[in-house]
XYZ file of C-alpha atoms in Angstrom:
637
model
C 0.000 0.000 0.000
C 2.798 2.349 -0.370
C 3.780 5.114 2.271
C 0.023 5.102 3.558
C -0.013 3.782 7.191
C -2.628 0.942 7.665
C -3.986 -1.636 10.261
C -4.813 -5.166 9.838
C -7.127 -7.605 11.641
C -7.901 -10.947 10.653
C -10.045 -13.420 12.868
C -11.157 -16.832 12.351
C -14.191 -18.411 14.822
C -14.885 -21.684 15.461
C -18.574 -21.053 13.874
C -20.104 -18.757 12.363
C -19.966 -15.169 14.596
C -21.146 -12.056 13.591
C -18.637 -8.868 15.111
C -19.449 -5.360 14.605
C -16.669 -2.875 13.950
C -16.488 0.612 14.588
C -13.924 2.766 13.361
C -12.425 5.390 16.045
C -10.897 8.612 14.890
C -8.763 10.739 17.035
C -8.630 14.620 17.554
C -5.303 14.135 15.205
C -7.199 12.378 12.059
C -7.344 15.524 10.028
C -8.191 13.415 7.092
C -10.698 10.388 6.270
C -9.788 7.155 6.594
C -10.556 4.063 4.120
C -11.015 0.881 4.971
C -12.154 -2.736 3.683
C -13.631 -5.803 4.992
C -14.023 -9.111 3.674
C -15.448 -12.171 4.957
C -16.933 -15.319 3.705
C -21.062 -15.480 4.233
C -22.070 -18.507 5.924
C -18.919 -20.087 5.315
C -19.318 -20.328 1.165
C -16.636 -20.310 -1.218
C -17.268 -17.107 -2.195
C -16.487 -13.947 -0.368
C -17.862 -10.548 0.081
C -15.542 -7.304 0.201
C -16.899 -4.212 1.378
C -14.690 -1.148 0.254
C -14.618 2.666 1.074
C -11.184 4.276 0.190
C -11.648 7.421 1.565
C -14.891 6.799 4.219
C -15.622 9.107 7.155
C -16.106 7.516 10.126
C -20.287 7.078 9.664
C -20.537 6.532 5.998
C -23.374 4.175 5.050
C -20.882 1.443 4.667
C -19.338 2.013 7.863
C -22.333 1.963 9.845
C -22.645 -1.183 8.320
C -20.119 -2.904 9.681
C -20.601 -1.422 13.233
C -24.677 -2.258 13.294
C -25.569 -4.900 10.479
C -25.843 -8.348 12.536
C -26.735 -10.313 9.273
C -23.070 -11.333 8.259
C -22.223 -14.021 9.791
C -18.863 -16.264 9.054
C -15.959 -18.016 10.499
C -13.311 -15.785 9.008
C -12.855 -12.358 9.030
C -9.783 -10.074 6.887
C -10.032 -5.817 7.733
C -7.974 -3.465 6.664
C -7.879 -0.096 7.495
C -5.824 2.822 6.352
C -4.815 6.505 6.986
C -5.232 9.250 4.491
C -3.453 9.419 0.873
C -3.816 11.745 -2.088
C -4.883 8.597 -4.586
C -6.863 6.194 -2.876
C -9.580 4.414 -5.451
C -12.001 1.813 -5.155
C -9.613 -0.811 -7.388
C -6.371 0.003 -4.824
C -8.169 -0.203 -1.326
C -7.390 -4.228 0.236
C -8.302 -6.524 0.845
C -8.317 -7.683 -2.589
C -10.141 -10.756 -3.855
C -9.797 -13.350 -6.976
C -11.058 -16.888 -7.553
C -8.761 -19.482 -8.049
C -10.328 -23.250 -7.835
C -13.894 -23.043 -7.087
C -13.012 -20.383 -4.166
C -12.228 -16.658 -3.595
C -9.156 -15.504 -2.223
C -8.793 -12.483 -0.176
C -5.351 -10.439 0.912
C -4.330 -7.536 2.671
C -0.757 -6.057 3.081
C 0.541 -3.256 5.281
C 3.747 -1.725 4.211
C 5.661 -1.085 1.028
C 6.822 -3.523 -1.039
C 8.500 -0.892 -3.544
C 7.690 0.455 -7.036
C 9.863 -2.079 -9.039
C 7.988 -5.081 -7.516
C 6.958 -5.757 -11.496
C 10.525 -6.105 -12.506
C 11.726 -8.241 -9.645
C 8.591 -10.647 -9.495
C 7.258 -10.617 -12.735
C 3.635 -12.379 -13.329
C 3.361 -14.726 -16.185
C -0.215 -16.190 -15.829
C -1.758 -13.532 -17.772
C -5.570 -15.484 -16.500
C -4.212 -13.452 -12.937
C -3.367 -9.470 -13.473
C -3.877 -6.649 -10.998
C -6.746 -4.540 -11.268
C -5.271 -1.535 -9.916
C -1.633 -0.297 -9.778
C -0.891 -1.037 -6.208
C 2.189 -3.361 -4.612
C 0.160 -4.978 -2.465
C -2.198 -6.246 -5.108
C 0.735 -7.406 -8.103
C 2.095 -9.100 -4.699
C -1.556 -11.286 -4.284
C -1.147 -12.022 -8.254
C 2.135 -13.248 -7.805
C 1.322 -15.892 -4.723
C -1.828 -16.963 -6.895
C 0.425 -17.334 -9.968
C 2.829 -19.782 -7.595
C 0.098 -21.799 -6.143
C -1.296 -22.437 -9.464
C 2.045 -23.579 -10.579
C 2.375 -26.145 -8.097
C -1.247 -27.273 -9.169
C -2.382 -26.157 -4.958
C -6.204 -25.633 -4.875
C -5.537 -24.176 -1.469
C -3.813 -22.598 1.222
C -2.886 -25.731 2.885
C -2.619 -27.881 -0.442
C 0.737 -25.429 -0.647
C 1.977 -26.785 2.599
C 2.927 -24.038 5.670
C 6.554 -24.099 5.612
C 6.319 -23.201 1.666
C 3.834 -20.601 1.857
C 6.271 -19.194 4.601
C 8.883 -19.017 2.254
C 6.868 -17.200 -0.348
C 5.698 -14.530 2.296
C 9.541 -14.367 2.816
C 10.602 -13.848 -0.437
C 7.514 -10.876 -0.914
C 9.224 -9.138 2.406
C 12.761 -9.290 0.792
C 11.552 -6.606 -2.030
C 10.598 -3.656 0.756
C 8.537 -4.237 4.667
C 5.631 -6.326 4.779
C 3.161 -7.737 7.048
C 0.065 -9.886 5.099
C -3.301 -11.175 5.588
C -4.246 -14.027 3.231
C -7.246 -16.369 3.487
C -9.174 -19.094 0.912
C -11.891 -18.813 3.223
C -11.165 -21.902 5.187
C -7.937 -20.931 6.822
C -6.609 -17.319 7.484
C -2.763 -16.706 7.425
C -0.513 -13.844 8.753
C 2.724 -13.321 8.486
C 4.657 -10.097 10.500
C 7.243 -7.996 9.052
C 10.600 -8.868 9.297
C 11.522 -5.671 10.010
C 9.129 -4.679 12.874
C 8.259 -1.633 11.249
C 4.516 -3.108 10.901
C 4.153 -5.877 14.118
C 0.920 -8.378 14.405
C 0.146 -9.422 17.865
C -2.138 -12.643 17.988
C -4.232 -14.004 20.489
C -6.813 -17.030 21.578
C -9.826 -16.309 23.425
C -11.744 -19.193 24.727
C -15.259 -18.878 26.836
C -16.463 -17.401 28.983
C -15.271 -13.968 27.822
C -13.821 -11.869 30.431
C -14.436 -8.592 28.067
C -16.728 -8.731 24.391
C -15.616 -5.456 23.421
C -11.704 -5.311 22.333
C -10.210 -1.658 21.385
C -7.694 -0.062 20.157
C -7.012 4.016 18.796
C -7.945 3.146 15.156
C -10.385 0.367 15.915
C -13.381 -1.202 17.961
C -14.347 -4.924 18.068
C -17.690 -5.690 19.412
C -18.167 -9.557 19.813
C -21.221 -8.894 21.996
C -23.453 -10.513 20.464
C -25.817 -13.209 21.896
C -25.383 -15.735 19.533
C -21.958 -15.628 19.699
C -21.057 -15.554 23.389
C -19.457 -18.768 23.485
C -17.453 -18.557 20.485
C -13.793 -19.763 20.185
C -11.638 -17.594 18.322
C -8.121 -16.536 16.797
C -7.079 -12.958 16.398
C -4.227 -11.425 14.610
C -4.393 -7.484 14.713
C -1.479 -4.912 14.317
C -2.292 -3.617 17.515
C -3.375 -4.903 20.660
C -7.139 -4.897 21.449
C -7.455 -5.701 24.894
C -4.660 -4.672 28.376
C -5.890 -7.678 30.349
C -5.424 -10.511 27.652
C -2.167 -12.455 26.960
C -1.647 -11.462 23.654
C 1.568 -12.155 21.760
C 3.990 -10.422 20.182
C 4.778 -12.612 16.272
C 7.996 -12.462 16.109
C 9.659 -10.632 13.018
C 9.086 -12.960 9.881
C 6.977 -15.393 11.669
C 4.022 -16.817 10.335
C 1.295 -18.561 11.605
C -2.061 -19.888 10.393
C -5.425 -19.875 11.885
C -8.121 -22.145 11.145
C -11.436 -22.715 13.154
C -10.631 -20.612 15.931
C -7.378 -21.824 16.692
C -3.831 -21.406 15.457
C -2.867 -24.627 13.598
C 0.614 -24.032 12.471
C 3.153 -21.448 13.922
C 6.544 -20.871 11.682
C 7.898 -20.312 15.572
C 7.308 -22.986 18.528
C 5.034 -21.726 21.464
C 7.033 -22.011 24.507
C 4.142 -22.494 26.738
C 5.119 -24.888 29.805
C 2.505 -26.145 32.326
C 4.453 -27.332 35.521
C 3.190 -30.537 37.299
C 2.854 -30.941 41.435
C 4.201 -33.899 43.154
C 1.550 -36.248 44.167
C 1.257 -37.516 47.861
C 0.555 -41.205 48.908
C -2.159 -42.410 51.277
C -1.442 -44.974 54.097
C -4.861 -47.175 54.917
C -6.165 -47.533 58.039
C -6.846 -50.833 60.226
C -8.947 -53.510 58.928
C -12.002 -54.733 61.181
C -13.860 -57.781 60.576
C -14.849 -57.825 56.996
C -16.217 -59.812 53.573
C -13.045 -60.653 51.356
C -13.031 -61.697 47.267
C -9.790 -62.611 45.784
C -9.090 -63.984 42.772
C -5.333 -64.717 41.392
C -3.605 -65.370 37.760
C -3.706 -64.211 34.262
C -6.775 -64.798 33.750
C -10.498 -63.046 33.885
C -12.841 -63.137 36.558
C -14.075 -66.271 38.179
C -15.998 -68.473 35.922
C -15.826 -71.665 38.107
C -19.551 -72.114 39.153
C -18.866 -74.171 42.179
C -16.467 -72.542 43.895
C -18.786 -69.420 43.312
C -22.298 -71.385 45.166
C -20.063 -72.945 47.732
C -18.420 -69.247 48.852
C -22.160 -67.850 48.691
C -23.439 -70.578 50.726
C -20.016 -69.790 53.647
C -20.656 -65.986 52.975
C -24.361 -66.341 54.507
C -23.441 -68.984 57.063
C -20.814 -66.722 58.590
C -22.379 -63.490 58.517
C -19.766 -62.486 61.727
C -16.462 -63.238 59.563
C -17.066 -64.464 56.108
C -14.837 -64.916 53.047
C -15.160 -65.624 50.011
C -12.529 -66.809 47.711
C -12.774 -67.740 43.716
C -9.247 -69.562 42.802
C -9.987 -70.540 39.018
C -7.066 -72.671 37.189
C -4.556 -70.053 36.338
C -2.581 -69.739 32.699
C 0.717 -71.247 32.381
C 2.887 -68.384 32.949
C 5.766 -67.392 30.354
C 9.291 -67.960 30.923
C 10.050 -64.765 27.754
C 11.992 -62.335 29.285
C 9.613 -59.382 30.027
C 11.827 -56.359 29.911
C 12.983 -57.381 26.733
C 9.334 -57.469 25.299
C 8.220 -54.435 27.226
C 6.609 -52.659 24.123
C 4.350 -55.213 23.245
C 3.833 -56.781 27.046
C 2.953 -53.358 28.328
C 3.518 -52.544 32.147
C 2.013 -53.582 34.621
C 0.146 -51.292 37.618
C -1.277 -51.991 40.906
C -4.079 -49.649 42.254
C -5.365 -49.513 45.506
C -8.988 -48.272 46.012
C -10.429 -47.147 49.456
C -13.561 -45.736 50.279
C -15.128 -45.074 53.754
C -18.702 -44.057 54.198
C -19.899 -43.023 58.172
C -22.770 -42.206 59.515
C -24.094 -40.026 62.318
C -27.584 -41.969 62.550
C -26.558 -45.747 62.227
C -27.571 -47.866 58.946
C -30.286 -50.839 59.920
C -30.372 -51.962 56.176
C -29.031 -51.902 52.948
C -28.067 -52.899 49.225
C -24.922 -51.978 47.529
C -23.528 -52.580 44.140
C -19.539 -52.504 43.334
C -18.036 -52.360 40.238
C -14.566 -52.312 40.917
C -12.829 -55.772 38.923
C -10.734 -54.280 35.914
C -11.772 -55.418 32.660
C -10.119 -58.371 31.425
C -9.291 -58.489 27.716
C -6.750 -58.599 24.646
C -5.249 -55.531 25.984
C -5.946 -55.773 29.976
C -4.592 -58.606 32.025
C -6.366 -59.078 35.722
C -3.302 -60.842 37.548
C -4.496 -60.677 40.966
C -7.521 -58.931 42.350
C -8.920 -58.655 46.188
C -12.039 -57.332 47.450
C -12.933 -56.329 51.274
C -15.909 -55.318 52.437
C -16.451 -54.379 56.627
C -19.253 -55.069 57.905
C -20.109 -58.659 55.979
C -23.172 -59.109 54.125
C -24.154 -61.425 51.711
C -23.188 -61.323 48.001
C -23.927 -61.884 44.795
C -21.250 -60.982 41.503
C -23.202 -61.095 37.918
C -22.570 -59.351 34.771
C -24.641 -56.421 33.572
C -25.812 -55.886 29.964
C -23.016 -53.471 29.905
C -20.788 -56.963 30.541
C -19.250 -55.037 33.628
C -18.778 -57.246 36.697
C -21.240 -56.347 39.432
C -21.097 -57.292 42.855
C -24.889 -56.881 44.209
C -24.216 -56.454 48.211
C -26.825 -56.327 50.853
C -26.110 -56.075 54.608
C -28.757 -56.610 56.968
C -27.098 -55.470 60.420
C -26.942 -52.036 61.530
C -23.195 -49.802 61.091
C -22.173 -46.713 61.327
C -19.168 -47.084 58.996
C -18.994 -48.891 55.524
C -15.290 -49.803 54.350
C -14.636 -51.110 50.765
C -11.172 -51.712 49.422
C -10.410 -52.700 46.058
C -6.805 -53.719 45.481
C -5.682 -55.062 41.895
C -2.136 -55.825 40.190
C -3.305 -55.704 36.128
C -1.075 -55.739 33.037
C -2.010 -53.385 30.346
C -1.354 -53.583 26.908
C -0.304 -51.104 24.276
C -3.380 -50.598 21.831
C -3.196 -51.340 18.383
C -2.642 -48.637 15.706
C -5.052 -47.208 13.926
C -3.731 -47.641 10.649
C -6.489 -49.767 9.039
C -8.811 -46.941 9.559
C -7.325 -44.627 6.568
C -8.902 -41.861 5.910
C -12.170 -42.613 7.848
C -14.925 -39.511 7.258
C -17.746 -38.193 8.815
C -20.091 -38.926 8.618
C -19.703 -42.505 9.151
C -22.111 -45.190 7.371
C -23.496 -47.395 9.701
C -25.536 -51.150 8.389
C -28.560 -50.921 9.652
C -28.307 -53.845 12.315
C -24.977 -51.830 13.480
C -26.739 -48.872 13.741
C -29.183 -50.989 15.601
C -26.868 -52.299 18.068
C -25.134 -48.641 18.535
C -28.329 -47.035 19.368
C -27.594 -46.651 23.358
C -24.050 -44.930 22.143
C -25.617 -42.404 19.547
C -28.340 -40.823 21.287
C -27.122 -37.713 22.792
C -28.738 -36.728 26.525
C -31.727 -35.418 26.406
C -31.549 -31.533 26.682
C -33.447 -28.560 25.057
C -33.002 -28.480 21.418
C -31.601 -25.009 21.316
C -28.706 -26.475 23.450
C -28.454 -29.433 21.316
C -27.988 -27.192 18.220
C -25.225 -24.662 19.661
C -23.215 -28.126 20.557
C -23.793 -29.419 17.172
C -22.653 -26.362 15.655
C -19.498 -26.482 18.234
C -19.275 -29.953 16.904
C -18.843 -29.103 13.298
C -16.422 -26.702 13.704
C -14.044 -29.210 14.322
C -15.174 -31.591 11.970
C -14.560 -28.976 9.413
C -11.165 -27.703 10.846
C -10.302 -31.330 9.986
C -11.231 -31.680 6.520
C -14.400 -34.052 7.867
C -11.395 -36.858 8.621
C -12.178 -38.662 11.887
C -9.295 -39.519 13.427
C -8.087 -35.821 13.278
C -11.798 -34.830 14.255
C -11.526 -36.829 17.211
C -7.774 -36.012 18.460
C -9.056 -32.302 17.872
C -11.694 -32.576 19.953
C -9.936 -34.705 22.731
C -7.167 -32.054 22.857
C -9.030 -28.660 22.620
C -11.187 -29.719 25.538
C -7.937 -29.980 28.085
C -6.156 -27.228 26.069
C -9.657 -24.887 26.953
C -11.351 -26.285 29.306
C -10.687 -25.718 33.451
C -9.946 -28.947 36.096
C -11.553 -27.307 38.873
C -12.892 -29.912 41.262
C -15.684 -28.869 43.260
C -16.922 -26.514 40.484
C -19.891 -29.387 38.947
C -22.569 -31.275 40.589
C -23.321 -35.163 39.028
C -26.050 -33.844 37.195
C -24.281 -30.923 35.263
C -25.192 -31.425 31.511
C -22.912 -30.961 28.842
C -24.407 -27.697 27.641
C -23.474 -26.054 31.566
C -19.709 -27.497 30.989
C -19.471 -25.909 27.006
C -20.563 -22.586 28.110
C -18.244 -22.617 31.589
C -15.088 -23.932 29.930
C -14.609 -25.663 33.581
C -15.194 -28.697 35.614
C -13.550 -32.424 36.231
C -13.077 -36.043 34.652
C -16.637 -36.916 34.295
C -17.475 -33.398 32.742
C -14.954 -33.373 30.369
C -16.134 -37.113 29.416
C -19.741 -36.198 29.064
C -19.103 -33.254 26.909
C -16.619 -35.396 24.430
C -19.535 -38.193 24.471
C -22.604 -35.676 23.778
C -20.390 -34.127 20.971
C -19.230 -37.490 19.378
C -23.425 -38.550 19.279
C -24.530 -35.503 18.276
C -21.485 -35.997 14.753
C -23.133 -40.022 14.440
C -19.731 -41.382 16.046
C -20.977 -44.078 18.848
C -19.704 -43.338 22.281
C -19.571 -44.451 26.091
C -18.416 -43.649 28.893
C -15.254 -45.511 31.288
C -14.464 -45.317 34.538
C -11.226 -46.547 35.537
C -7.582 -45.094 36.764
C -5.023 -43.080 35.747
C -0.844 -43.244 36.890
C 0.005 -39.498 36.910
C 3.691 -40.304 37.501
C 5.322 -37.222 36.923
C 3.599 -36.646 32.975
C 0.383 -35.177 33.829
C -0.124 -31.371 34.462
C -2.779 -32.644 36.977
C -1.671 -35.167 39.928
C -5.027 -35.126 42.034
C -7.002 -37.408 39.238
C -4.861 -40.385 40.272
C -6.321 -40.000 43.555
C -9.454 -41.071 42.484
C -11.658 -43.080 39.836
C -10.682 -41.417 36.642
C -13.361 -40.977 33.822
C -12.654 -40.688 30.046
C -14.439 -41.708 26.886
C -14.388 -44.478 24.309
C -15.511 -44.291 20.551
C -16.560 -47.254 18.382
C -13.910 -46.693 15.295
C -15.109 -48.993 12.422
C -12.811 -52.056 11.439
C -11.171 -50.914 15.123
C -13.703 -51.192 18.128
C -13.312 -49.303 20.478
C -10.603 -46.924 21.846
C -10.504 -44.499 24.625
C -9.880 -40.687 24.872
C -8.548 -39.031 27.658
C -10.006 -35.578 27.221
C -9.068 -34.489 30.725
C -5.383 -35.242 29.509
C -5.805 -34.556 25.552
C -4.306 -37.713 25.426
C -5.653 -41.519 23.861
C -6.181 -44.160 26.508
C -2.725 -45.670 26.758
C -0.549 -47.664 29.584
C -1.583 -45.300 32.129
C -5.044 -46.099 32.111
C -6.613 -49.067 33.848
C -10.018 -50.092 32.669
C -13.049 -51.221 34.943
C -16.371 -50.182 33.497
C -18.785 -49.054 30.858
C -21.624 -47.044 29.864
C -23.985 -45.190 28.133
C -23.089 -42.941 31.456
C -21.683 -42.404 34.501
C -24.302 -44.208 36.386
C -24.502 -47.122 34.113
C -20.365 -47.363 34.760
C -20.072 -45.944 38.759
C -17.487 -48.176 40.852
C -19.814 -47.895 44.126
C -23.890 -47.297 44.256
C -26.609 -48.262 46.894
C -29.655 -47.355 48.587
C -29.851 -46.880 52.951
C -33.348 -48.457 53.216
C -33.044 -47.646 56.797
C -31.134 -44.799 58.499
C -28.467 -43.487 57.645
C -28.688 -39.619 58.647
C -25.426 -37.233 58.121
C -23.608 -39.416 55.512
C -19.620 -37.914 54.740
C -17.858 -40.160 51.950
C -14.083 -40.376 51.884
C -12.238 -42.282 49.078
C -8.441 -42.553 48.315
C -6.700 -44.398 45.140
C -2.987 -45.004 44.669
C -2.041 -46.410 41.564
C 2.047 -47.349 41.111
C 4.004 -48.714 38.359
C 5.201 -52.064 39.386
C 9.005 -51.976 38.452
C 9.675 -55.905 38.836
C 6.785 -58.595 39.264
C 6.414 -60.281 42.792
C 7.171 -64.072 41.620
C 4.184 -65.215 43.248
C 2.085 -62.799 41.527
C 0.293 -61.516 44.586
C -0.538 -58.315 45.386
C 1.339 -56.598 48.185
């Protein structure tokens, strides 16, 4: 744009938002200012550019952009400049051609020099400049190179080379540029610093919905748009009391869906970790006891299971009850050496304590607490107490979790359960048959069928439905509609976003109240991954097991507790688990024990007081270790 001073913004939200702009103009602003806006109506192909070279301040147009609520889109390129002696319709940016079914917009502040004709010459003559401007032979010119290397898009010319080409434009003078295909919105900064971007992230809930500057006001106050995710890059900054960066001379990053998806310069960001403390368990009392030892699942021998019900009602004082089922050979292969595909193995140790002010005269319990057993979970030795005894009953549900149905029929004031379990887990396999997997996925009808619990989303107001949906898509489209990347999105954006604040969600918080407080624990951040897989047709449950923290995790406290993630139903795969809490897959940390449509279909400990019971406190404690070398005798200890 030549000597003429100029400001750019470009945003990109993770659905469609509508912003209003106002233009400020200070008591030094002699002369009007131009400006021009483009943006992409309900996310089409094609774009809209509204121009006024040499606008006042409450032109038509500009009153437009400041009250017209009607254009809505997920990417947004402004630029504004100062006041020149030759400023025409055809020379005001941002600038827009079609180039492979889409428009292209660009913007450019600085000056690029006169000779930029000589030194980059253009030889598509299909792609000329309108006007006489730098900026605009400079948009020819990165058209002409895509089309060369046959690129239909921004991203079909891969980052690093677009960098390159931004490079090589701010060689001929200084340079900072805006460039979007209307699916993903780049900026590079000058690599001189004489025009800086700053860049930020803003995730809900909004501290501030108005963002200024001296040239420039951003409004995002708009209902519909309150819990939008979004990505700004501005010359100035907008906002004191927001973390926004600084790009870094001849950096380059690109924004796509309300986030930044590639940065030419790493982010530095560091989250530390605290140190987790261990538990030491109190004394036992007299108590019920299940144990069952070896490689192998739960008991299935049928007699030793009626002959320890028939000893756990005749000694109601002191009973035990032990399943010992004819263990696998064990293998003589040197573990360590096969430690990638043998996994690791973990013990956990699960306490929980309920007392009472007003004793308990009666009441049924049910425990699901035995890890799963499978191709990539071994149960090597499990134990089960219970103080007081009662009488029991283990079944499985139509979940096929292991339930332990418990009744006790003399009065307590305390109820002890401890859970302790040594279990090898298994790396999963890769997901390599699934190539290229899209959504929506295509379901035979007697899959469907069988899926149906998984794909119905919980039942909330249709309005709230919707605004998840539409969060939904945005990642589905910020990922090309390919689910694997959909899902990893997803599963990391939630703990990238989202707050671990225990204490801050009740049981019955839906997944709307988590999406619009960014905040909450495990089970919230499960429920909300679940409701959003459902609502995109991609069968999901929910999992309560554990988690090791070791020193890996940002957050220690979860491993002092039942953890909660999600699984998805991958065709050709089954089903795999994402940590969402941890943006991480299910992997050798995580110890599987149940499954559900929910959390109550999958909670480790349930029950009903039918009598009594008054002033109930609950305290529960889980330590889960690596075991660095296996006891010989495969006991827990």
């Amino acid at each position: 744009m030549g000597a003429v001073s100029s400001h750019l913004l470009g945003m990109s939200f993770d659905a469609a938002a509508s912003p209003s702009i106002h233009l400020r103009r200070s008591d030094d602003d002699r002369e009007a200012a131009g400006w021009g806006f483009a943006w992409y109506p309900m996310d089409d192909a094609a774009a809209t550019v509204l121009k006024d070279p040499k606008g006042t301040h409450e032109t038509p147009l500009a009153r437009v952009l400041r009250d017209w609520d009607r254009f809505r889109s997920c990417v947004f390129v402004c630029h504004t400049h100062g006041a020149a002696k030759r400023i025409t319709q055809q020379d005001t940016p941002p600038f827009q051609r079609s180039h492979a079914g889409r428009d292209f917009v660009f913007a450019h502040s600085g000056d690029l020099g006169r000779d930029l004709g000589e030194t980059l010459p253009l030889t598509n003559p299909s792609i000329e400049p309108v006007g006489r401007t730098d900026s605009e032979h400079a948009f020819c010119w990165l058209l002409g190179r895509m089309v060369e290397v046959g690129a239909r898009s921004l991203a079909d010319v891969g980052w690093a080379k677009l960098h390159g080409w931004l490079g090589e434009l701010n060689e001929r003078g200084t340079g900072s540029f805006l460039l979007s295909d209307g699916h993903d919105v780049v900026a590079y900064c000058d690599r001189a610093g004489a025009h800086p971007l700053w860049r930020v992230r803003r995730t809900p809930p909004h501290r501030r919905m108005v963002l200024k500057s001296e040239k420039i006001v951003l409004d995002l106050d708009n209902p519909h748009d309150v819990n939008r995710e979004m990505a700004i890059v501005s010359g100035t900054r907008l906002s004191e009391v927001e973390s926004w960066k600084r790009m870094a001379p001849g950096a380059m990053v690109a924004m796509r869906r309300g986030v930044f998806i590639w940065s030419s310069v790493e982010d530095e960001d560091v989250r530390p970790a605290p140190e987790a403390a261990a538990e030491a368990a109190p004394a036992l009392g007299m108590l019920w006891t299940e144990t069952s030892v070896g490689s192998v699942p739960a008991p299935t021998a049928e007699g030793a299971r009626g002959e320890a019900r028939q000893a756990t009602e005749a000694k109601r004082e002191q009973s035990r009850f032990r399943a010992a089922p004819t263990p696998r050979a064990r293998s003589t292969r040197d573990e360590a050496a096969e430690v990638r595909r043998e996994g690791r193995v973990l013990t956990v140790d699960h306490e929980t304590i309920y007392r009472y002010e007003e004793p308990v005269e009666l009441s049924a319990h049910l425990y699901r607490l035995h890890p799963v057993h499978d191709l990539r979970q071994d149960v090597l030795d499990y134990q089960l107490e219970i103080s007081p005894p009662g009488a029991a009953r283990r079944a499985e549900d139509v979940f096929g979790n292991e339930v332990l149905s418990f009744k006790i029929e003399r009065p307590y004031s305390e109820l002890w359960v401890r859970a302790r379990s040594r279990v090898r887990v298994r790396p999963p396999d890769p997901l390599a048959p699934l190539k290229r997997a899209t959504i929506p996925l295509v379901w035979m009808p007697w899959q469907r069928q069988m899926m149906t619990p998984y794909l119905l989303p919980p039942e909330l107001p249709e309005t709230q439905l919707h605004a998840l949906s539409e969060y939904a898509m945005g990642f589905v489209e910020r990922n090309d509609f390919d689910l694997i990347e959909t899902l990893k999105d997803l599963n990391l954006s939630i703990y990238r976003d989202y707050q671990y604040r225990p204490g801050s969600t009740l049981l019955e918080t839906s997944p709307f109240t988590v999406f619009v407080r960014r905040e909450g624990v495990c089970q919230d951040f499960a429920n909300l991954f679940i409701c959003l897989c459902r609502l995109l047709g991609v069968p999901a449950r929910y999992r309560v097991g554990y988690i090791f923290t070791g020193a890996d995790y940002d957050n220690q406290i979860q491993s002092e507790a039942s953890h909660a993630w999600a699984e998805v139903y991958l065709p050709r795969i089954g089903w795999r688990g994402f940590d969402p809490t941890n943006g991480v897959m299910a992997n050798l940390d995580h110890v599987r024990v149940a499954a559900g449509r929910n959390y109550r279909d999958a909670t480790p400990t349930s029950g009903t007081l039918f009598r009594g019971g008054k002033g109930e406190t609950l305290e529960a404690k889980v330590k889960v270790e690596v075991e660095e070398e296996a006891p010989k005798d495969g006991r827990v200890r």
